[in-house]
Short mmCIF file of C-alpha atoms and ligand atoms in Angstrom, two decimals:
data_model
loop_
_atom_site.label_atom_id
_atom_site.label_comp_id
_atom_site.label_asym_id
_atom_site.label_seq_id
_atom_site.Cartn_x
_atom_site.Cartn_y
_atom_site.Cartn_z
CA MET Q 1 97.01 179.93 70.44
CA THR Q 2 98.54 178.57 67.24
CA THR Q 3 96.23 176.06 65.32
CA LEU Q 4 98.54 172.95 63.71
CA LYS Q 5 96.67 171.02 60.87
CA MET Q 6 96.30 167.60 61.08
CA ILE Q 7 95.19 165.23 58.13
CA ILE Q 8 94.44 161.41 59.22
CA ASN Q 9 93.43 159.13 56.18
CA GLY Q 10 91.44 156.39 57.58
CA ASN Q 11 91.64 155.02 53.81
CA ASN Q 12 95.24 154.84 53.78
CA LYS Q 13 95.87 151.72 56.02
CA LYS Q 14 99.81 150.79 56.18
CA SER Q 15 101.49 148.13 58.18
CA LYS Q 16 100.48 146.14 61.03
CA ILE Q 17 101.83 147.06 64.23
CA ASN Q 18 103.26 144.29 66.26
CA LYS Q 19 102.25 144.13 69.82
CA GLU Q 20 105.51 143.24 70.53
CA ILE Q 21 106.87 146.96 69.96
CA TYR Q 22 105.72 147.23 72.97
CA GLY Q 23 108.03 144.57 74.51
CA HIS Q 24 110.18 145.05 77.46
CA PHE Q 25 113.98 144.06 78.67
CA SER Q 26 115.14 142.34 81.94
CA GLU Q 27 118.81 141.82 82.81
CA HIS Q 28 120.45 140.53 86.16
CA LEU Q 29 121.93 144.24 86.25
CA GLY Q 30 121.32 145.90 89.54
CA ARG Q 31 117.93 145.70 90.99
CA CYS Q 32 115.80 144.57 88.14
CA ILE Q 33 115.43 141.17 88.75
CA TYR Q 34 116.41 140.55 92.35
CA GLU Q 35 114.06 143.03 94.00
CA GLY Q 36 112.45 143.94 90.89
CA LEU Q 37 110.81 141.33 89.58
CA TYR Q 38 111.92 138.52 91.69
CA VAL Q 39 112.16 138.39 95.28
CA GLY Q 40 112.10 134.83 96.16
CA GLU Q 41 109.23 132.27 97.75
CA ASN Q 42 110.15 133.00 101.43
CA SER Q 43 109.97 137.25 100.88
CA LYS Q 44 107.64 139.02 102.94
CA ILE Q 45 107.07 140.79 99.92
CA PRO Q 46 103.93 139.38 98.40
CA ASN Q 47 104.73 136.82 95.77
CA THR Q 48 103.53 133.96 93.75
CA ASN Q 49 106.42 131.92 93.35
CA GLY Q 50 108.86 134.17 94.20
CA MET Q 51 107.55 136.94 91.52
CA ARG Q 52 106.84 140.03 93.02
CA ASN Q 53 102.87 140.21 92.75
CA ASP Q 54 102.41 144.13 92.50
CA VAL Q 55 105.01 144.04 89.68
CA VAL Q 56 103.19 141.09 87.82
CA GLU Q 57 99.77 142.93 87.99
CA ALA Q 58 100.97 146.18 86.89
CA LEU Q 59 102.95 144.37 83.61
CA LYS Q 60 99.88 142.61 83.20
CA GLU Q 61 97.73 146.16 83.32
CA ILE Q 62 100.04 147.31 80.24
CA LYS Q 63 99.61 143.83 78.56
CA ILE Q 64 103.37 143.72 78.02
CA PRO Q 65 104.03 141.32 75.11
CA VAL Q 66 107.29 139.95 75.80
CA LEU Q 67 110.15 139.96 77.87
CA ARG Q 68 113.73 139.87 76.80
CA TRP Q 69 116.09 138.07 79.45
CA PRO Q 70 119.00 137.81 80.95
CA GLY Q 71 120.73 140.25 78.81
CA GLY Q 72 122.25 142.77 78.01
CA CYS Q 73 126.26 141.83 78.29
CA PHE Q 74 124.92 139.50 80.87
CA ALA Q 75 124.01 137.02 78.50
CA ASP Q 76 126.87 136.47 76.93
CA GLU Q 77 128.63 135.65 80.28
CA TYR Q 78 125.78 133.35 81.27
CA HIS Q 79 126.11 129.90 81.37
CA TRP Q 80 122.28 128.82 81.68
CA LYS Q 81 123.12 125.43 83.74
CA ASP Q 82 124.34 127.47 86.40
CA GLY Q 83 120.68 128.75 87.02
CA ILE Q 84 119.02 125.01 87.20
CA GLY Q 85 118.39 122.33 89.54
CA PRO Q 86 118.18 123.10 93.37
CA LYS Q 87 118.46 126.56 94.27
CA GLU Q 88 120.81 125.56 96.92
CA LEU Q 89 123.14 124.20 94.88
CA ARG Q 90 123.35 126.60 92.23
CA LYS Q 91 126.58 128.27 91.57
CA LYS Q 92 127.49 131.51 92.62
CA MET Q 93 129.41 134.13 90.75
CA ILE Q 94 130.59 137.64 90.11
CA ASN Q 95 128.54 139.73 88.34
CA THR Q 96 131.74 141.13 86.33
CA HIS Q 97 129.54 143.56 83.72
CA TRP Q 98 127.08 144.97 87.07
CA GLY Q 99 128.78 146.33 89.89
CA GLY Q 100 130.91 142.97 90.56
CA LEU Q 101 127.86 141.83 93.19
CA VAL Q 102 127.89 137.89 93.70
CA GLU Q 103 124.75 136.50 91.71
CA ASP Q 104 123.35 133.48 93.10
CA ASN Q 105 121.44 132.12 89.84
CA SER Q 106 118.34 131.97 92.15
CA PHE Q 107 116.59 132.83 89.13
CA GLY Q 108 117.08 130.90 85.84
CA THR Q 109 115.37 129.44 83.04
CA HIS Q 110 112.34 127.99 84.96
CA GLU Q 111 112.25 131.10 87.06
CA PHE Q 112 111.83 132.69 83.85
CA PHE Q 113 109.20 131.14 82.08
CA GLU Q 114 107.21 131.08 85.43
CA LEU Q 115 107.54 134.99 85.12
CA CYS Q 116 106.25 134.74 81.59
CA GLU Q 117 102.99 132.70 82.64
CA GLN Q 118 102.27 135.29 85.24
CA ILE Q 119 102.50 138.38 82.84
CA GLY Q 120 100.59 136.22 80.11
CA CYS Q 121 103.97 137.66 77.76
CA GLU Q 122 106.20 135.75 75.31
CA PRO Q 123 109.62 134.96 76.72
CA TYR Q 124 112.77 136.28 74.57
CA ILE Q 125 115.79 134.51 75.57
CA ALA Q 126 119.32 136.24 74.39
CA GLY Q 127 121.99 132.89 74.19
CA ASN Q 128 125.57 133.63 75.02
CA LEU Q 129 127.65 133.44 71.24
CA GLY Q 130 130.51 135.53 72.97
CA SER Q 131 131.85 133.17 75.82
CA GLY Q 132 129.75 130.32 75.75
CA THR Q 133 130.03 126.92 73.21
CA VAL Q 134 127.82 126.27 70.41
CA GLN Q 135 126.97 122.92 72.65
CA GLU Q 136 126.11 124.97 75.20
CA MET Q 137 123.47 126.90 73.39
CA ALA Q 138 122.66 123.66 71.41
CA GLU Q 139 121.89 122.13 74.76
CA TRP Q 140 120.10 125.04 75.94
CA ILE Q 141 117.28 124.98 73.42
CA GLU Q 142 117.01 121.25 73.84
CA TYR Q 143 116.60 121.56 77.73
CA MET Q 144 113.92 124.18 77.25
CA THR Q 145 111.54 122.71 73.89
CA PHE Q 146 112.48 118.74 73.26
CA ASP Q 147 109.90 116.64 74.29
CA GLY Q 148 111.30 113.59 74.29
CA VAL Q 149 113.70 111.40 75.81
CA SER Q 150 117.12 112.96 75.46
CA PRO Q 151 119.79 113.72 78.04
CA MET Q 152 118.53 117.33 78.32
CA ALA Q 153 115.06 116.97 78.31
CA ASN Q 154 115.64 114.22 81.18
CA LEU Q 155 117.18 116.83 82.65
CA ARG Q 156 114.37 119.30 82.67
CA LYS Q 157 112.60 116.63 83.82
CA GLN Q 158 114.65 115.77 87.01
CA ASN Q 159 114.26 119.57 87.89
CA GLY Q 160 110.51 119.47 88.00
CA ARG Q 161 109.37 120.41 84.55
CA GLU Q 162 107.80 117.59 82.48
CA LYS Q 163 106.34 119.19 79.29
CA PRO Q 164 109.10 121.89 77.18
CA TRP Q 165 108.10 125.19 76.87
CA LYS Q 166 107.13 127.33 74.24
CA LEU Q 167 109.96 129.39 73.01
CA LYS Q 168 109.81 131.66 70.29
CA TYR Q 169 112.14 134.69 70.35
CA PHE Q 170 115.86 133.48 70.35
CA GLY Q 171 118.90 136.22 70.37
CA ILE Q 172 121.88 134.50 69.18
CA GLY Q 173 124.38 136.79 70.91
CA ASN Q 174 124.15 140.37 72.37
CA GLU Q 175 126.30 143.25 71.30
CA ASN Q 176 129.01 141.28 69.92
CA TRP Q 177 130.38 144.44 68.10
CA GLY Q 178 131.13 144.84 72.10
CA CYS Q 179 130.49 143.84 75.19
CA GLY Q 180 129.66 140.55 73.49
CA GLY Q 181 133.23 139.97 71.75
CA SER Q 182 134.55 142.56 70.54
CA MET Q 183 133.89 141.31 67.17
CA GLN Q 184 133.95 142.53 63.62
CA PRO Q 185 131.03 142.12 61.15
CA ASP Q 186 132.21 139.69 59.19
CA TYR Q 187 133.77 137.49 61.74
CA TYR Q 188 130.27 137.67 63.80
CA ALA Q 189 128.16 137.12 60.56
CA ASN Q 190 130.02 133.36 60.37
CA GLU Q 191 130.02 132.81 64.04
CA TYR Q 192 126.51 133.55 64.05
CA ARG Q 193 125.87 131.03 60.94
CA ARG Q 194 127.50 128.38 62.83
CA TYR Q 195 125.87 128.69 66.08
CA GLN Q 196 122.41 129.01 64.52
CA THR Q 197 123.00 125.65 62.52
CA TYR Q 198 122.56 124.13 66.19
CA CYS Q 199 119.58 125.84 67.39
CA ARG Q 200 116.86 123.54 66.57
CA ASN Q 201 113.35 123.40 65.95
CA PHE Q 202 112.76 120.42 68.12
CA SER Q 203 109.06 119.11 68.97
CA GLY Q 204 106.71 121.61 67.05
CA ASN Q 205 108.50 124.90 68.76
CA GLU Q 206 109.83 127.30 65.58
CA LEU Q 207 112.38 129.27 66.85
CA PHE Q 208 112.35 133.06 65.62
CA LYS Q 209 116.31 133.60 65.29
CA ILE Q 210 117.21 137.20 66.18
CA ALA Q 211 121.34 138.33 64.70
CA CYS Q 212 122.89 140.76 66.88
CA GLY Q 213 122.69 143.85 64.12
CA PRO Q 214 124.26 147.32 64.79
CA ASN Q 215 125.04 150.15 67.65
CA SER Q 216 123.02 153.01 66.69
CA ASP Q 217 124.69 154.43 63.25
CA ASP Q 218 127.44 151.31 62.76
CA TYR Q 219 125.92 151.24 59.32
CA ASN Q 220 128.84 148.97 57.88
CA TRP Q 221 127.69 146.71 60.73
CA THR Q 222 124.18 145.74 58.98
CA ASP Q 223 125.51 146.02 55.76
CA LYS Q 224 128.50 143.12 56.28
CA LEU Q 225 126.15 141.28 58.22
CA LEU Q 226 123.48 140.99 55.94
CA SER Q 227 126.13 140.49 53.10
CA ASN Q 228 126.86 137.18 54.66
CA ILE Q 229 123.31 136.06 56.27
CA THR Q 230 119.95 135.61 54.85
CA PRO Q 231 116.09 134.99 55.56
CA TYR Q 232 117.32 131.37 55.62
CA HIS Q 233 119.58 132.04 59.01
CA THR Q 234 117.96 134.97 60.86
CA LYS Q 235 114.32 136.34 60.95
CA ALA Q 236 115.35 139.54 62.33
CA ILE Q 237 118.61 141.61 63.29
CA SER Q 238 118.89 144.09 66.42
CA LEU Q 239 119.48 147.53 66.74
CA HIS Q 240 120.65 149.47 70.34
CA TYR Q 241 120.44 153.18 70.45
CA TYR Q 242 120.14 154.91 73.87
CA THR Q 243 119.68 158.59 74.53
CA VAL Q 244 122.45 159.82 76.22
CA PRO Q 245 121.28 163.96 76.92
CA THR Q 246 124.54 165.22 76.58
CA GLY Q 247 125.90 162.57 73.94
CA ASP Q 248 128.80 162.50 76.43
CA TRP Q 249 128.92 158.62 78.41
CA ASN Q 250 131.08 160.18 81.00
CA HIS Q 251 128.96 162.82 82.21
CA LYS Q 252 125.14 162.08 80.64
CA GLY Q 253 123.64 164.47 83.15
CA LYS Q 254 121.17 163.76 85.94
CA ALA Q 255 117.89 162.27 85.51
CA THR Q 256 115.65 164.91 87.78
CA GLU Q 257 117.79 167.85 87.63
CA PHE Q 258 118.17 169.62 84.05
CA GLU Q 259 118.10 172.50 82.14
CA ILE Q 260 115.72 173.48 79.40
CA HIS Q 261 118.17 173.21 76.74
CA GLU Q 262 119.20 169.78 78.16
CA TYR Q 263 115.49 168.54 77.74
CA TYR Q 264 115.29 170.10 74.26
CA GLU Q 265 118.82 167.93 73.64
CA THR Q 266 117.47 164.97 75.25
CA ILE Q 267 114.13 165.22 72.70
CA ARG Q 268 116.71 165.69 69.74
CA ARG Q 269 118.96 162.83 70.30
CA THR Q 270 115.53 160.82 70.78
CA LEU Q 271 114.11 161.72 67.62
CA TYR Q 272 117.59 161.04 65.86
CA ILE Q 273 116.25 157.17 65.96
CA ASP Q 274 114.08 158.08 63.08
CA GLU Q 275 116.91 158.37 60.67
CA LEU Q 276 118.76 155.32 62.30
CA ILE Q 277 115.57 153.33 61.49
CA THR Q 278 115.32 154.80 57.98
CA LYS Q 279 119.00 154.62 57.34
CA HIS Q 280 119.02 150.89 58.63
CA CYS Q 281 116.43 149.85 56.55
CA GLU Q 282 117.41 151.16 53.25
CA ILE Q 283 120.78 149.00 53.83
CA MET Q 284 118.34 145.88 55.17
CA SER Q 285 116.08 146.56 51.52
CA LYS Q 286 119.33 146.28 49.09
CA HIS Q 287 119.77 143.16 50.65
CA ASP Q 288 116.36 141.91 51.85
CA LYS Q 289 113.63 143.24 48.88
CA ASN Q 290 110.71 141.25 50.03
CA HIS Q 291 111.13 142.34 53.81
CA GLU Q 292 111.16 138.73 54.85
CA ILE Q 293 114.14 140.15 57.82
CA GLY Q 294 112.35 142.09 60.44
CA LEU Q 295 114.23 144.91 62.61
CA ILE Q 296 113.97 144.84 66.57
CA VAL Q 297 114.81 147.86 68.71
CA ASP Q 298 115.41 145.26 71.31
CA GLU Q 299 117.19 148.23 73.46
CA TRP Q 300 115.94 152.42 73.84
CA GLY Q 301 115.69 154.61 76.58
CA THR Q 302 117.11 157.04 78.41
CA TRP Q 303 120.44 156.85 80.22
CA TYR Q 304 121.57 159.20 82.54
CA ASP Q 305 123.90 159.49 85.72
CA VAL Q 306 122.77 157.03 88.31
CA GLU Q 307 121.41 158.60 91.39
CA ASP Q 308 123.49 159.92 94.06
CA GLY Q 309 124.34 157.39 96.51
CA THR Q 310 123.57 154.52 94.43
CA ASN Q 311 125.95 151.99 93.22
CA PRO Q 312 127.34 153.39 89.61
CA GLY Q 313 127.19 149.63 88.10
CA PHE Q 314 123.43 149.38 89.33
CA LEU Q 315 122.26 152.07 86.34
CA TYR Q 316 119.82 152.96 88.91
CA GLN Q 317 117.74 156.46 87.58
CA GLN Q 318 114.53 158.28 88.16
CA ASN Q 319 112.15 159.01 85.41
CA THR Q 320 110.19 162.23 84.69
CA MET Q 321 108.12 163.94 82.29
CA ARG Q 322 110.85 164.14 80.18
CA ASP Q 323 111.13 160.41 79.82
CA ALA Q 324 107.54 160.45 79.22
CA ILE Q 325 107.81 162.38 75.93
CA VAL Q 326 110.43 160.25 74.83
CA ALA Q 327 108.71 157.36 75.50
CA ALA Q 328 106.30 159.21 73.26
CA ILE Q 329 107.93 160.30 70.41
CA ASN Q 330 109.92 156.39 70.20
CA LEU Q 331 106.75 154.59 70.56
CA ASN Q 332 104.89 156.52 67.79
CA ILE Q 333 108.18 156.39 65.60
CA PHE Q 334 108.52 152.55 65.85
CA ASN Q 335 104.85 152.44 64.82
CA GLN Q 336 105.50 154.25 62.27
CA HIS Q 337 108.39 152.16 60.92
CA SER Q 338 106.38 148.79 61.54
CA ASP Q 339 106.85 147.52 58.49
CA ARG Q 340 110.20 146.63 59.43
CA VAL Q 341 110.24 147.54 63.06
CA ILE Q 342 108.72 144.68 64.18
CA MET Q 343 109.57 144.38 68.14
CA ALA Q 344 111.31 146.70 70.37
CA ASN Q 345 111.89 146.28 74.00
CA ILE Q 346 112.57 149.37 76.48
CA ALA Q 347 115.84 149.12 78.49
CA GLN Q 348 114.72 148.19 81.44
CA ALA Q 349 111.78 146.93 82.98
CA VAL Q 350 112.27 147.63 86.57
CA ASN Q 351 114.75 149.99 88.82
CA VAL Q 352 117.24 150.12 85.88
CA LEU Q 353 117.89 152.95 83.03
CA GLN Q 354 114.25 154.10 81.88
CA ALA Q 355 112.65 151.95 83.83
CA ILE Q 356 108.59 152.02 83.57
CA ILE Q 357 108.90 150.51 87.57
CA LEU Q 358 110.48 151.73 90.59
CA THR Q 359 110.88 149.51 93.95
CA GLU Q 360 111.87 150.15 97.22
CA GLY Q 361 111.58 147.50 99.76
CA LYS Q 362 107.50 146.92 99.27
CA LYS Q 363 106.99 149.66 97.82
CA MET Q 364 106.15 150.31 94.56
CA ILE Q 365 105.82 153.22 91.94
CA LYS Q 366 104.53 153.64 88.73
CA THR Q 367 106.53 155.76 86.14
CA PRO Q 368 105.76 158.49 83.64
CA THR Q 369 106.90 156.10 81.16
CA TYR Q 370 104.58 153.34 82.36
CA HIS Q 371 101.95 155.52 82.15
CA VAL Q 372 102.99 155.97 78.57
CA PHE Q 373 102.79 152.57 77.92
CA ASN Q 374 99.51 152.06 79.55
CA MET Q 375 97.87 154.91 77.20
CA TYR Q 376 99.61 153.63 74.08
CA LYS Q 377 98.45 150.17 74.44
CA GLU Q 378 95.25 150.07 72.29
CA HIS Q 379 98.06 150.00 68.93
CA GLN Q 380 99.30 146.69 69.73
CA ASP Q 381 98.47 144.35 66.74
CA SER Q 382 96.64 147.20 65.58
CA THR Q 383 96.60 148.58 61.78
CA LEU Q 384 99.08 151.65 61.00
CA ILE Q 385 97.18 154.62 59.32
CA ASP Q 386 98.27 157.48 57.11
CA SER Q 387 98.66 160.38 58.78
CA PHE Q 388 100.74 164.12 58.95
CA VAL Q 389 100.81 166.92 61.18
CA GLU Q 390 101.76 170.62 59.77
CA ASN Q 391 104.61 170.65 62.99
CA LYS Q 392 106.08 173.47 64.57
CA THR Q 393 109.79 173.75 65.33
CA ILE Q 394 111.42 174.70 68.84
CA GLU Q 395 114.90 176.69 67.99
CA TYR Q 396 117.26 176.04 70.63
CA ASP Q 397 121.11 176.27 70.59
CA ALA Q 398 121.20 176.60 66.71
CA ASN Q 399 119.23 173.26 66.75
CA SER Q 400 115.79 172.58 65.52
CA ILE Q 401 113.12 170.23 66.54
CA PRO Q 402 109.51 169.50 66.00
CA CYS Q 403 106.87 170.15 68.54
CA ILE Q 404 104.03 167.15 68.01
CA SER Q 405 105.11 163.62 67.54
CA GLN Q 406 101.60 161.36 66.50
CA SER Q 407 100.94 158.20 65.20
CA VAL Q 408 97.28 156.62 64.15
CA SER Q 409 95.96 153.15 64.12
CA ILE Q 410 92.41 151.18 63.68
CA ASP Q 411 92.25 148.37 66.13
CA PHE Q 412 90.13 144.57 64.85
CA GLN Q 413 86.92 146.25 66.35
CA GLY Q 414 87.14 149.57 64.07
CA LYS Q 415 88.31 151.97 66.87
CA MET Q 416 90.75 154.63 65.64
CA HIS Q 417 93.61 155.49 68.06
CA ILE Q 418 95.75 158.56 68.05
CA THR Q 419 98.57 159.08 70.33
CA VAL Q 420 100.40 162.40 69.98
CA SER Q 421 102.78 164.55 72.41
CA ASN Q 422 103.84 167.94 72.44
CA CYS Q 423 107.58 168.46 73.81
CA SER Q 424 107.29 172.13 73.92
CA ILE Q 425 107.47 173.38 77.42
CA ASP Q 426 106.07 176.85 76.81
CA GLU Q 427 103.24 176.78 74.35
CA ASP Q 428 99.89 174.74 74.24
CA PHE Q 429 98.60 174.23 70.71
CA GLU Q 430 95.19 173.64 69.19
CA VAL Q 431 95.45 170.39 66.80
CA GLU Q 432 92.95 170.43 64.24
CA SER Q 433 92.52 167.08 62.58
CA ASN Q 434 90.93 166.26 59.35
CA ILE Q 435 89.89 162.71 59.40
CA LEU Q 436 89.35 161.08 56.22
CA GLY Q 437 87.45 157.69 55.77
CA PHE Q 438 86.45 157.39 59.29
CA ASP Q 439 82.87 157.81 61.02
CA PHE Q 440 82.67 158.14 64.54
CA SER Q 441 80.62 159.59 67.27
CA ARG Q 442 82.27 158.90 70.19
CA VAL Q 443 85.63 160.49 71.70
CA ALA Q 444 87.20 158.94 75.02
CA GLY Q 445 90.79 160.02 75.71
CA LYS Q 446 93.41 160.40 78.63
CA VAL Q 447 96.47 163.05 79.12
CA LEU Q 448 99.72 163.31 80.55
CA THR Q 449 100.74 166.27 81.56
CA ALA Q 450 103.26 167.82 84.13
CA LYS Q 451 106.15 169.98 84.33
CA MET Q 452 109.28 168.54 82.33
CA ASP Q 453 111.09 167.49 85.89
CA ALA Q 454 107.97 165.92 87.67
CA HIS Q 455 108.25 162.91 89.18
CA ASN Q 456 106.65 160.21 91.12
CA THR Q 457 108.44 159.24 93.98
CA PHE Q 458 108.08 156.47 97.30
CA ASP Q 459 106.46 159.09 99.27
CA ASP Q 460 104.07 160.65 96.67
CA PRO Q 461 103.40 157.93 93.64
CA ASN Q 462 100.87 159.58 91.94
CA ALA Q 463 102.44 163.06 91.64
CA ILE Q 464 102.20 162.56 87.82
CA GLU Q 465 99.47 160.08 86.59
CA PRO Q 466 97.13 160.30 83.16
CA GLN Q 467 93.59 162.26 83.31
CA ALA Q 468 90.54 162.01 81.70
CA PHE Q 469 91.18 164.12 78.39
CA THR Q 470 88.39 166.59 77.52
CA ASP Q 471 89.56 169.01 76.07
CA PHE Q 472 88.14 168.20 72.13
CA ARG Q 473 85.37 169.08 69.73
CA ILE Q 474 83.89 167.20 67.12
CA LEU Q 475 83.88 168.59 63.75
CA LYS Q 476 81.93 168.06 60.52
CA ASP Q 477 84.98 166.03 59.17
CA GLY Q 478 87.40 165.67 62.17
CA LEU Q 479 88.23 166.87 65.53
CA LYS Q 480 89.84 169.44 67.40
CA ILE Q 481 91.85 169.31 70.39
CA LYS Q 482 94.23 171.48 72.81
CA LEU Q 483 97.10 169.83 73.60
CA PRO Q 484 98.70 171.01 76.47
CA LYS Q 485 102.61 171.98 76.28
CA CYS Q 486 104.49 169.24 77.42
CA SER Q 487 101.99 166.58 77.51
CA VAL Q 488 101.17 163.18 75.98
CA VAL Q 489 97.25 162.41 74.77
CA SER Q 490 95.53 159.39 73.77
CA ILE Q 491 92.30 159.33 72.51
CA THR Q 492 89.96 156.73 70.99
CA LEU Q 493 87.36 157.42 68.24
CA GLU Q 494 84.28 154.84 67.58
O1 AHR X 501 120.78 148.09 79.25
C1 AHR X 501 122.49 148.24 79.81
C2 AHR X 501 123.01 147.46 78.80
O2 AHR X 501 123.30 148.25 77.66
C3 AHR X 501 123.16 146.51 77.82
O3 AHR X 501 123.17 145.03 78.77
C4 AHR X 501 123.84 146.24 76.98
O4 AHR X 501 123.47 145.24 76.23
C5 AHR X 501 123.81 147.46 76.48
O5 AHR X 501 125.04 148.28 76.51
#
């Protein structure tokens, strides 16, 4: 078995890993909100004020820090006043983006805050710049956050909520280079400046305003945007990047049936986000030398062809060990870039794209991606530690990709957390870590490993789940572990 050397320098403490890097995204799309998160008070599925108890419990277990809503593309067609007041009077509309189904608006602002309260996470709302007015956006903020006498605060009270909510994260538009209005960067930047002017900080509530950043490698968007807006206008810009295994949006490939070269191609395209973040950060640093503007990867994950027999507009896909490796790599990369990447939201929480949870009627399964979030949760709000691995590469189709991905942090209690993945499907490795500046005597860990296409189903919900990790040996100055092929391992040292 090949031995790979890893160096962990506990003396070199780097940036804080914001817990929001472990964030999630929920859109009015397919069965994410309806059926997935919200079933309504009268449902036979156990719920609290309409929110599925099993799903809320699962989300609490992985400590989700932040939830983005209502879209996605849906956000720039969403008119918030349609989703407040007595449910029987709420407007019904067509969800033109996603499947053309009737949206009855029974899940709106009050329900979203209720969901976040039950989960214990920060709400992140995306406002409508694409098709909404400045007044509509300004009034939404007033409705949610103003504590006093005003038309919108009064309306909120009439609808049963006396006190305002706390709202920190507010996005001003979504993908305004595409579904959010097909704008040019200069035009969007000016629109952003105008809309954000009227997003007021009411009653001690301080908004953390987020501007729509680039699509994948659109470096020109980042450059033009930041030529026009400054830390005075925004606290962060977003980046969206999806892993499409074939690179062809018309034939993306299946979630559970794929060849080895497609598996490695998925990994290669996932690793590309490292280059994207690095290059966008270079542009950001040119404009924002003091690092006052953060980068939020507020949509990421795998995007496959939908499952056979499902509505193409619902974006429902299964989730395998391949997705677990994709999640592990992405999260390690975000941790490594936590000096600029202050939040990330996987798309999406339930039943859509790289979902962490799938539901069918009253049944619920946790996907391999869910388990990775559970194994990585100790990184939340810890401090990134310098680490380096002497990697081995896999050569395929004239491409070359590294087998190992890793990140290391130390939490506020002084425990060290190491997360590492091995994407090779046929080679186990021995990883020998030299750990500097950190003493430990106890090791505990988890391992998630299976065939690349293994997945959980409603008939076999625990086919793949983490096991205790025992394949390690404490050395005089470090730790030796056996890292199985196609695996994700998390280790805590204390
Ligand atoms: O997550 C699905 C869609 O992908 C979102 O609505 C949109 O923002 C992106 O293009």
